[in-house]
Every structure is written in C-alpha cells, then in structure tokens.
Amino acid sequence: MELEIQFQNFAMEKCNDWCVFELLENTATAAINLDLLLRVTEKVLIYPCTYTIYFLELAALHINNPEIIAAKVISAIVNYGYQQKQSVFAINLVELCLRFLLEDLYLQNSLFNLYKTTTVDYKKALEIADNFYKSCQTTTEKLLGISLVIGILQAKGDWGNLPKFINELIQLIEGQINAKQLNALPFIIDSILGVTSCLPYYQDNPKINCYLQSKLAEIFQADVRTRYHYIAPVSSPKSPARKIKIGYIAHNCSCFFSKISSKKNKNWLYCPYSPSSFCGLVKSLVISLS
C-alpha cells in the first residue's frame, strides 16, 4: 500500500482486493509492523471515502495510543472541512477520534463548528453543544459549553431561549473572576471571548457588561503571561527635560509685543518683510523668552 500511494497508483478499493481489512481484523498486534501501519495510516488520509474511515478504525485497534491517530487526523479535519469542502468526511474523522478520546475538548469543539459552519445543521450543533455543556465539570469547561450553546442560539436567531443561558454565563464569569486563575487552551479562550464580546447586545447594562469583560480579559492576559513566560520590557529612565508651559510662552510673547509699537507689529506680521528683519524679530523674541 505504501509503495502504491507513493507512486500515486492506489485506490482505497484495493484494500478489499488485497484483503487488508481482513488482515487487520484477524492478525495479532504483535505480528504487525506498527511503524509501517502508522505511516500508511497518515498517507491514506488523502483519500476521502468510507474505506478510509474503516481502515482507521481497524488501525486504531492495534495502535495503543489513540492520540497518535488523532494528531495525524486533526490537520486533515481542517483541510477537508474548510478548504476542500468535504465536510461529511471531516465529520466522520472527528466522530471516529471521539470514540477513543471522549473527553477531548478540541475534537468536541471541532465537531460543533463543522456542523454549525459547514453543513449548517443547527439542530445537530445545538444537540452537541447541549450534551457537552451538561457533561462539563470544571468552570472553564462550563464556560466553553455555555459559549457554544449561546453561539448556536444566536446563529439560529432563537432569542427567546437566550436570557437563561446569558444569566448562567454571567454567573460562570463571576465565578471565574473570583477564582482569579484560568488554565485554558487558546481555542477555548477564543470561544469564550467571542460570546462575552456580544454581552452588550444581550442585555442593556453597560456597567456590568464592561466590568465582566474587563475582569475576564485580565484573567486571560495573566494566563497568557504565565503560559508563555512573558516578561514586561523594562523601559529606560528618561532624562529630565526642561518643560515650558504654554501659558509661560504666551505671557512672554504678549509682553514682548506690547513693548513694540503697533506700527512695527503690523509691518512685521502683515506686510512683506525681508529675511534680515524677520531674523531680527525672531532673535529679539528668543532673547526675551530666555
């Protein structure tokens, strides 16, 4: 299979002709070259069909660490779901990975987004978001779950059911503010901030909205600084400079011009002047201000 794929002379239907599926089903794991199986598993992802899903299912029986398969599948999910418009195949890939990694937040979030944005199946997306939210344990997970539910209700235009979820969102945010710490992956932060940025549209209470958004942003910023070991740049001390107030300049200018006859002021300010006379005026003004 590996050679056929390399020479671009392979089709997944050949797995039936070569009894590949039967071999994977009936052969003991100890008798299989797992390195070769992993290489082939990654390469068959270029074939978006049901045979590929079946091959991955059988391969997962022999690969002890399902996260290895998930890591190889994630890039294919983005490619097929959003770039090649093969959303059904992308959904099948995610659902396959979720069989082995039920609690993987990224996969659950990916499945929700595929149903919401590619197939536009709001009913299925809401079902996924609701089931996920009900199974959440930590405050961070609940914030992600409630943000998914609110996001799909907003997309559907189901404004009647939003208030109760908004109240729950506010309570969760307040709980997170009291905790003063957060350990969340970037996609979770993006999802939560995406919903909280819409708070002004859900309720007309600027004081509370701004407070919640500001405090939650502070927590996220602190988490990012900790995660990436951010060190604030040290600014070099500025040399003290002489400050001249506007009022001081205006006062001295008025005193300077008050000592000169109005005729000379008129000639200097409104009439054509020679460079030498203008330079003399500037020099006199500087001497007066110094």
C-alpha positions as a Markdown table, in Angstrom:
| # | Residue | x | y | z |
|---|---|---|---|---|
| 1 | Met | 0.0 | 0.0 | 0.0 |
| 2 | Glu | 2.8 | 2.4 | 0.9 |
| 3 | Leu | 4.5 | 2.0 | -2.4 |
| 4 | Glu | 1.3 | 2.3 | -4.4 |
| 5 | Ile | 0.4 | 5.5 | -2.6 |
| 6 | Gln | 3.9 | 6.9 | -3.2 |
| 7 | Phe | 3.6 | 6.2 | -6.9 |
| 8 | Gln | 0.0 | 7.6 | -6.9 |
| 9 | Asn | -1.3 | 4.4 | -8.2 |
| 10 | Phe | -3.5 | 3.5 | -5.3 |
| 11 | Ala | -7.2 | 3.5 | -4.6 |
| 12 | Met | -8.8 | 2.5 | -1.2 |
| 13 | Glu | -11.0 | -0.1 | -3.0 |
| 14 | Lys | -7.8 | -2.2 | -3.4 |
| 15 | Cys | -7.9 | -2.9 | 0.3 |
| 16 | Asn | -10.8 | -5.3 | -0.4 |
| 17 | Asp | -8.9 | -7.0 | -3.3 |
| 18 | Trp | -5.8 | -7.4 | -1.1 |
| 19 | Cys | -7.7 | -8.5 | 2.0 |
| 20 | Val | -6.2 | -5.6 | 4.0 |
| 21 | Phe | -9.3 | -5.2 | 6.2 |
| 22 | Glu | -9.3 | -9.0 | 7.0 |
| 23 | Leu | -5.7 | -9.0 | 7.9 |
| 24 | Leu | -6.1 | -6.0 | 10.3 |
| 25 | Glu | -9.1 | -7.7 | 11.9 |
| 26 | Asn | -7.6 | -11.2 | 12.3 |
| 27 | Thr | -3.9 | -10.5 | 12.8 |
| 28 | Ala | -2.4 | -10.1 | 16.3 |
| 29 | Thr | -0.9 | -6.7 | 17.1 |
| 30 | Ala | 2.5 | -8.3 | 17.9 |
| 31 | Ala | 2.7 | -9.6 | 14.3 |
| 32 | Ile | 2.1 | -6.2 | 12.8 |
| 33 | Asn | 4.8 | -3.7 | 11.9 |
| 34 | Leu | 3.3 | -0.7 | 13.8 |
| 35 | Asp | 5.7 | 1.8 | 12.3 |
| 36 | Leu | 4.6 | 0.8 | 8.8 |
| 37 | Leu | 1.0 | 0.9 | 9.9 |
| 38 | Leu | 1.4 | 4.5 | 11.3 |
| 39 | Arg | 3.0 | 5.7 | 8.1 |
| 40 | Val | 0.2 | 4.1 | 6.0 |
| 41 | Thr | -2.5 | 5.5 | 8.3 |
| 42 | Glu | -1.2 | 9.0 | 7.8 |
| 43 | Lys | -1.0 | 8.6 | 4.0 |
| 44 | Val | -4.5 | 7.1 | 3.4 |
| 45 | Leu | -5.9 | 10.4 | 4.8 |
| 46 | Ile | -5.6 | 11.8 | 1.3 |
| 47 | Tyr | -8.5 | 9.6 | 0.2 |
| 48 | Pro | -11.8 | 11.0 | 1.4 |
| 49 | Cys | -14.1 | 7.9 | 1.4 |
| 50 | Thr | -15.7 | 5.4 | 3.7 |
| 51 | Tyr | -13.0 | 2.8 | 3.2 |
| 52 | Thr | -10.5 | 5.3 | 4.8 |
| 53 | Ile | -12.7 | 5.6 | 7.9 |
| 54 | Tyr | -12.9 | 1.8 | 8.1 |
| 55 | Phe | -9.1 | 1.4 | 7.7 |
| 56 | Leu | -8.6 | 4.0 | 10.5 |
| 57 | Glu | -11.0 | 2.1 | 12.8 |
| 58 | Leu | -9.1 | -1.2 | 12.3 |
| 59 | Ala | -5.7 | 0.5 | 12.6 |
| 60 | Ala | -6.8 | 2.0 | 16.0 |
| 61 | Leu | -7.3 | -1.5 | 17.3 |
| 62 | His | -3.5 | -2.1 | 17.1 |
| 63 | Ile | -2.2 | 1.3 | 18.0 |
| 64 | Asn | -2.2 | 1.6 | 21.7 |
| 65 | Asn | -2.1 | 5.4 | 21.8 |
| 66 | Pro | -5.2 | 6.8 | 20.0 |
| 67 | Glu | -3.8 | 10.3 | 20.5 |
| 68 | Ile | -1.2 | 9.5 | 17.8 |
| 69 | Ile | -4.0 | 8.9 | 15.3 |
| 70 | Ala | -5.9 | 12.0 | 16.4 |
| 71 | Ala | -2.8 | 14.1 | 16.0 |
| 72 | Lys | -2.5 | 12.9 | 12.4 |
| 73 | Val | -6.2 | 13.4 | 11.7 |
| 74 | Ile | -6.5 | 17.0 | 13.0 |
| 75 | Ser | -4.8 | 18.6 | 10.1 |
| 76 | Ala | -6.9 | 16.5 | 7.7 |
| 77 | Ile | -10.1 | 17.7 | 9.5 |
| 78 | Val | -9.2 | 21.4 | 8.8 |
| 79 | Asn | -8.3 | 20.6 | 5.2 |
| 80 | Tyr | -11.4 | 18.6 | 4.3 |
| 81 | Gly | -13.8 | 20.6 | 6.4 |
| 82 | Tyr | -13.0 | 24.1 | 5.4 |
| 83 | Gln | -10.7 | 24.1 | 2.4 |
| 84 | Gln | -11.9 | 21.2 | 0.2 |
| 85 | Lys | -15.5 | 21.4 | 1.3 |
| 86 | Gln | -15.6 | 17.7 | 2.2 |
| 87 | Ser | -17.5 | 18.3 | 5.4 |
| 88 | Val | -19.1 | 14.9 | 5.7 |
| 89 | Phe | -15.7 | 13.2 | 5.6 |
| 90 | Ala | -14.3 | 15.7 | 8.1 |
| 91 | Ile | -17.2 | 15.0 | 10.5 |
| 92 | Asn | -16.6 | 11.2 | 10.1 |
| 93 | Leu | -13.0 | 11.7 | 11.0 |
| 94 | Val | -13.8 | 13.7 | 14.2 |
| 95 | Glu | -16.5 | 11.2 | 15.3 |
| 96 | Leu | -14.0 | 8.4 | 14.8 |
| 97 | Cys | -11.5 | 10.1 | 17.0 |
| 98 | Leu | -14.1 | 10.9 | 19.7 |
| 99 | Arg | -14.8 | 7.1 | 20.1 |
| 100 | Phe | -11.3 | 6.8 | 21.6 |
| 101 | Leu | -11.0 | 10.3 | 23.1 |
| 102 | Leu | -14.4 | 11.1 | 24.5 |
| 103 | Glu | -13.2 | 14.0 | 26.7 |
| 104 | Asp | -11.0 | 15.8 | 24.1 |
| 105 | Leu | -12.2 | 19.4 | 24.1 |
| 106 | Tyr | -10.6 | 20.3 | 20.8 |
| 107 | Leu | -12.3 | 17.4 | 19.0 |
| 108 | Gln | -15.7 | 18.3 | 20.5 |
| 109 | Asn | -15.3 | 21.9 | 19.6 |
| 110 | Ser | -14.3 | 20.9 | 16.1 |
| 111 | Leu | -17.3 | 18.7 | 15.6 |
| 112 | Phe | -19.6 | 21.5 | 16.8 |
| 113 | Asn | -18.0 | 24.0 | 14.4 |
| 114 | Leu | -18.3 | 21.6 | 11.5 |
| 115 | Tyr | -22.0 | 21.1 | 12.0 |
| 116 | Lys | -22.5 | 24.8 | 12.6 |
| 117 | Thr | -20.5 | 26.4 | 9.8 |
| 118 | Thr | -20.0 | 23.7 | 7.0 |
| 119 | Thr | -23.2 | 21.7 | 7.0 |
| 120 | Val | -25.2 | 24.5 | 8.7 |
| 121 | Asp | -27.0 | 21.8 | 10.7 |
| 122 | Tyr | -28.1 | 24.0 | 13.7 |
| 123 | Lys | -30.2 | 21.2 | 15.3 |
| 124 | Lys | -27.2 | 18.8 | 15.4 |
| 125 | Ala | -24.8 | 21.5 | 16.5 |
| 126 | Leu | -27.2 | 22.5 | 19.4 |
| 127 | Glu | -27.5 | 18.9 | 20.4 |
| 128 | Ile | -23.7 | 18.5 | 20.6 |
| 129 | Ala | -23.3 | 21.8 | 22.5 |
| 130 | Asp | -26.1 | 21.0 | 24.9 |
| 131 | Asn | -24.8 | 17.5 | 25.7 |
| 132 | Phe | -21.3 | 18.8 | 26.1 |
| 133 | Tyr | -22.4 | 21.6 | 28.5 |
| 134 | Lys | -24.4 | 19.1 | 30.6 |
| 135 | Ser | -21.3 | 16.9 | 31.0 |
| 136 | Cys | -18.9 | 19.7 | 31.9 |
| 137 | Gln | -17.3 | 19.5 | 35.3 |
| 138 | Thr | -14.9 | 22.5 | 35.7 |
| 139 | Thr | -15.7 | 26.2 | 35.4 |
| 140 | Thr | -13.5 | 26.5 | 32.3 |
| 141 | Glu | -15.3 | 23.6 | 30.6 |
| 142 | Lys | -18.7 | 25.1 | 31.5 |
| 143 | Leu | -17.7 | 28.5 | 30.1 |
| 144 | Leu | -16.8 | 26.8 | 26.8 |
| 145 | Gly | -20.0 | 24.8 | 26.8 |
| 146 | Ile | -22.3 | 27.7 | 27.5 |
| 147 | Ser | -20.4 | 29.8 | 24.9 |
| 148 | Leu | -21.2 | 27.0 | 22.3 |
| 149 | Val | -24.8 | 26.9 | 23.3 |
| 150 | Ile | -25.2 | 30.7 | 23.1 |
| 151 | Gly | -23.3 | 30.9 | 19.8 |
| 152 | Ile | -25.7 | 28.4 | 18.1 |
| 153 | Leu | -28.8 | 30.0 | 19.6 |
| 154 | Gln | -27.6 | 33.3 | 18.3 |
| 155 | Ala | -26.9 | 31.8 | 14.8 |
| 156 | Lys | -30.4 | 30.4 | 14.8 |
| 157 | Gly | -32.0 | 33.6 | 15.9 |
| 158 | Asp | -33.5 | 31.9 | 18.9 |
| 159 | Trp | -33.6 | 34.9 | 21.1 |
| 160 | Gly | -36.3 | 33.6 | 23.3 |
| 161 | Asn | -34.1 | 31.0 | 24.9 |
| 162 | Leu | -31.1 | 33.2 | 25.3 |
| 163 | Pro | -31.8 | 35.0 | 28.6 |
| 164 | Lys | -31.5 | 31.9 | 30.9 |
| 165 | Phe | -28.2 | 31.0 | 29.3 |
| 166 | Ile | -26.9 | 34.6 | 29.5 |
| 167 | Asn | -27.7 | 34.5 | 33.2 |
| 168 | Glu | -25.7 | 31.3 | 33.6 |
| 169 | Leu | -22.9 | 32.8 | 31.6 |
| 170 | Ile | -22.7 | 35.8 | 33.9 |
| 171 | Gln | -22.7 | 33.6 | 37.0 |
| 172 | Leu | -19.9 | 31.5 | 35.5 |
| 173 | Ile | -17.9 | 34.6 | 34.6 |
| 174 | Glu | -18.3 | 35.9 | 38.1 |
| 175 | Gly | -17.1 | 32.5 | 39.5 |
| 176 | Gln | -14.1 | 32.7 | 37.2 |
| 177 | Ile | -13.3 | 36.2 | 38.4 |
| 178 | Asn | -13.4 | 35.1 | 42.0 |
| 179 | Ala | -11.1 | 32.2 | 41.2 |
| 180 | Lys | -8.6 | 34.7 | 39.6 |
| 181 | Gln | -6.9 | 32.0 | 37.6 |
| 182 | Leu | -7.5 | 30.1 | 34.4 |
| 183 | Asn | -5.8 | 27.3 | 32.6 |
| 184 | Ala | -7.4 | 27.2 | 29.1 |
| 185 | Leu | -6.2 | 26.4 | 25.6 |
| 186 | Pro | -6.3 | 29.2 | 23.0 |
| 187 | Phe | -9.4 | 27.9 | 21.2 |
| 188 | Ile | -11.3 | 27.9 | 24.5 |
| 189 | Ile | -10.3 | 31.5 | 25.2 |
| 190 | Asp | -11.4 | 32.5 | 21.6 |
| 191 | Ser | -14.8 | 30.9 | 22.1 |
| 192 | Ile | -15.4 | 32.5 | 25.5 |
| 193 | Leu | -14.3 | 35.9 | 24.4 |
| 194 | Gly | -16.4 | 35.6 | 21.2 |
| 195 | Val | -19.5 | 35.3 | 23.3 |
| 196 | Thr | -18.6 | 37.8 | 26.1 |
| 197 | Ser | -17.9 | 40.4 | 23.4 |
| 198 | Cys | -21.6 | 40.2 | 22.5 |
| 199 | Leu | -22.8 | 40.9 | 26.0 |
| 200 | Pro | -23.9 | 44.5 | 25.2 |
| 201 | Tyr | -26.4 | 43.0 | 22.7 |
| 202 | Tyr | -27.9 | 40.6 | 25.2 |
| 203 | Gln | -28.6 | 43.0 | 28.0 |
| 204 | Asp | -28.6 | 46.8 | 28.2 |
| 205 | Asn | -26.4 | 47.1 | 31.3 |
| 206 | Pro | -23.1 | 48.8 | 30.3 |
| 207 | Lys | -21.7 | 49.0 | 33.8 |
| 208 | Ile | -22.0 | 45.2 | 34.5 |
| 209 | Asn | -21.0 | 44.3 | 30.9 |
| 210 | Cys | -17.8 | 46.4 | 30.9 |
| 211 | Tyr | -16.9 | 45.1 | 34.4 |
| 212 | Leu | -17.3 | 41.4 | 33.3 |
| 213 | Gln | -15.4 | 41.8 | 30.1 |
| 214 | Ser | -12.6 | 43.7 | 31.7 |
| 215 | Lys | -12.1 | 41.3 | 34.6 |
| 216 | Leu | -12.3 | 38.2 | 32.3 |
| 217 | Ala | -9.8 | 39.8 | 30.0 |
| 218 | Glu | -7.4 | 40.4 | 32.9 |
| 219 | Ile | -7.6 | 36.7 | 33.8 |
| 220 | Phe | -6.9 | 35.6 | 30.2 |
| 221 | Gln | -4.0 | 38.0 | 30.0 |
| 222 | Ala | -2.5 | 36.7 | 33.2 |
| 223 | Asp | -2.9 | 33.2 | 31.9 |
| 224 | Val | -1.1 | 34.0 | 28.6 |
| 225 | Arg | 1.8 | 35.7 | 30.5 |
| 226 | Thr | 2.2 | 32.6 | 32.7 |
| 227 | Arg | 1.9 | 30.2 | 29.8 |
| 228 | Tyr | 4.5 | 31.9 | 27.6 |
| 229 | His | 6.7 | 33.2 | 30.5 |
| 230 | Tyr | 6.0 | 36.8 | 29.4 |
| 231 | Ile | 8.3 | 39.4 | 30.9 |
| 232 | Ala | 7.3 | 43.0 | 30.6 |
| 233 | Pro | 10.0 | 45.1 | 28.9 |
| 234 | Val | 12.0 | 47.4 | 31.2 |
| 235 | Ser | 11.8 | 51.0 | 29.9 |
| 236 | Ser | 15.0 | 53.1 | 30.2 |
| 237 | Pro | 14.7 | 56.1 | 32.5 |
| 238 | Lys | 14.0 | 59.3 | 30.7 |
| 239 | Ser | 16.4 | 62.2 | 31.1 |
| 240 | Pro | 14.8 | 65.1 | 32.8 |
| 241 | Ala | 13.9 | 67.8 | 30.3 |
| 242 | Arg | 13.0 | 71.4 | 30.8 |
| 243 | Lys | 9.3 | 71.9 | 30.5 |
| 244 | Ile | 7.9 | 75.2 | 29.2 |
| 245 | Lys | 4.3 | 75.7 | 29.8 |
| 246 | Ile | 2.1 | 77.2 | 27.1 |
| 247 | Gly | 0.9 | 79.9 | 29.5 |
| 248 | Tyr | 4.5 | 81.0 | 30.1 |
| 249 | Ile | 5.3 | 81.3 | 26.4 |
| 250 | Ala | 2.0 | 83.2 | 25.7 |
| 251 | His | 2.7 | 85.6 | 28.6 |
| 252 | Asn | 6.3 | 86.4 | 27.5 |
| 253 | Cys | 5.2 | 86.8 | 23.8 |
| 254 | Ser | 2.5 | 89.2 | 24.9 |
| 255 | Cys | 5.0 | 91.2 | 27.0 |
| 256 | Phe | 7.4 | 91.3 | 24.1 |
| 257 | Phe | 5.0 | 92.6 | 21.5 |
| 258 | Ser | 3.4 | 95.1 | 24.0 |
| 259 | Lys | 6.8 | 96.9 | 24.1 |
| 260 | Ile | 6.9 | 97.4 | 20.4 |
| 261 | Ser | 4.8 | 100.0 | 18.7 |
| 262 | Ser | 1.7 | 98.8 | 16.9 |
| 263 | Lys | 3.1 | 100.1 | 13.6 |
| 264 | Lys | 6.1 | 97.8 | 13.8 |
| 265 | Asn | 4.0 | 94.9 | 14.8 |
| 266 | Lys | 1.8 | 95.5 | 11.8 |
| 267 | Asn | 4.8 | 95.7 | 9.5 |
| 268 | Trp | 6.3 | 92.5 | 10.8 |
| 269 | Leu | 3.1 | 90.4 | 10.9 |
| 270 | Tyr | 1.1 | 91.5 | 7.9 |
| 271 | Cys | 3.4 | 93.3 | 5.4 |
| 272 | Pro | 6.1 | 91.7 | 3.2 |
| 273 | Tyr | 9.4 | 91.5 | 5.1 |
| 274 | Ser | 13.0 | 91.0 | 4.3 |
| 275 | Pro | 14.8 | 87.9 | 5.7 |
| 276 | Ser | 17.1 | 90.1 | 7.7 |
| 277 | Ser | 14.3 | 92.0 | 9.5 |
| 278 | Phe | 12.4 | 88.7 | 10.3 |
| 279 | Cys | 15.6 | 87.1 | 11.7 |
| 280 | Gly | 16.0 | 90.2 | 13.9 |
| 281 | Leu | 12.4 | 89.8 | 15.2 |
| 282 | Val | 13.0 | 86.1 | 16.0 |
| 283 | Lys | 16.3 | 86.8 | 17.7 |
| 284 | Ser | 14.7 | 89.5 | 19.9 |
| 285 | Leu | 11.8 | 87.2 | 20.8 |
| 286 | Val | 14.2 | 84.4 | 21.8 |
| 287 | Ile | 16.3 | 86.8 | 24.0 |
| 288 | Ser | 13.1 | 87.9 | 25.6 |
| 289 | Leu | 11.9 | 84.4 | 26.4 |
| 290 | Ser | 15.3 | 83.1 | 27.7 |
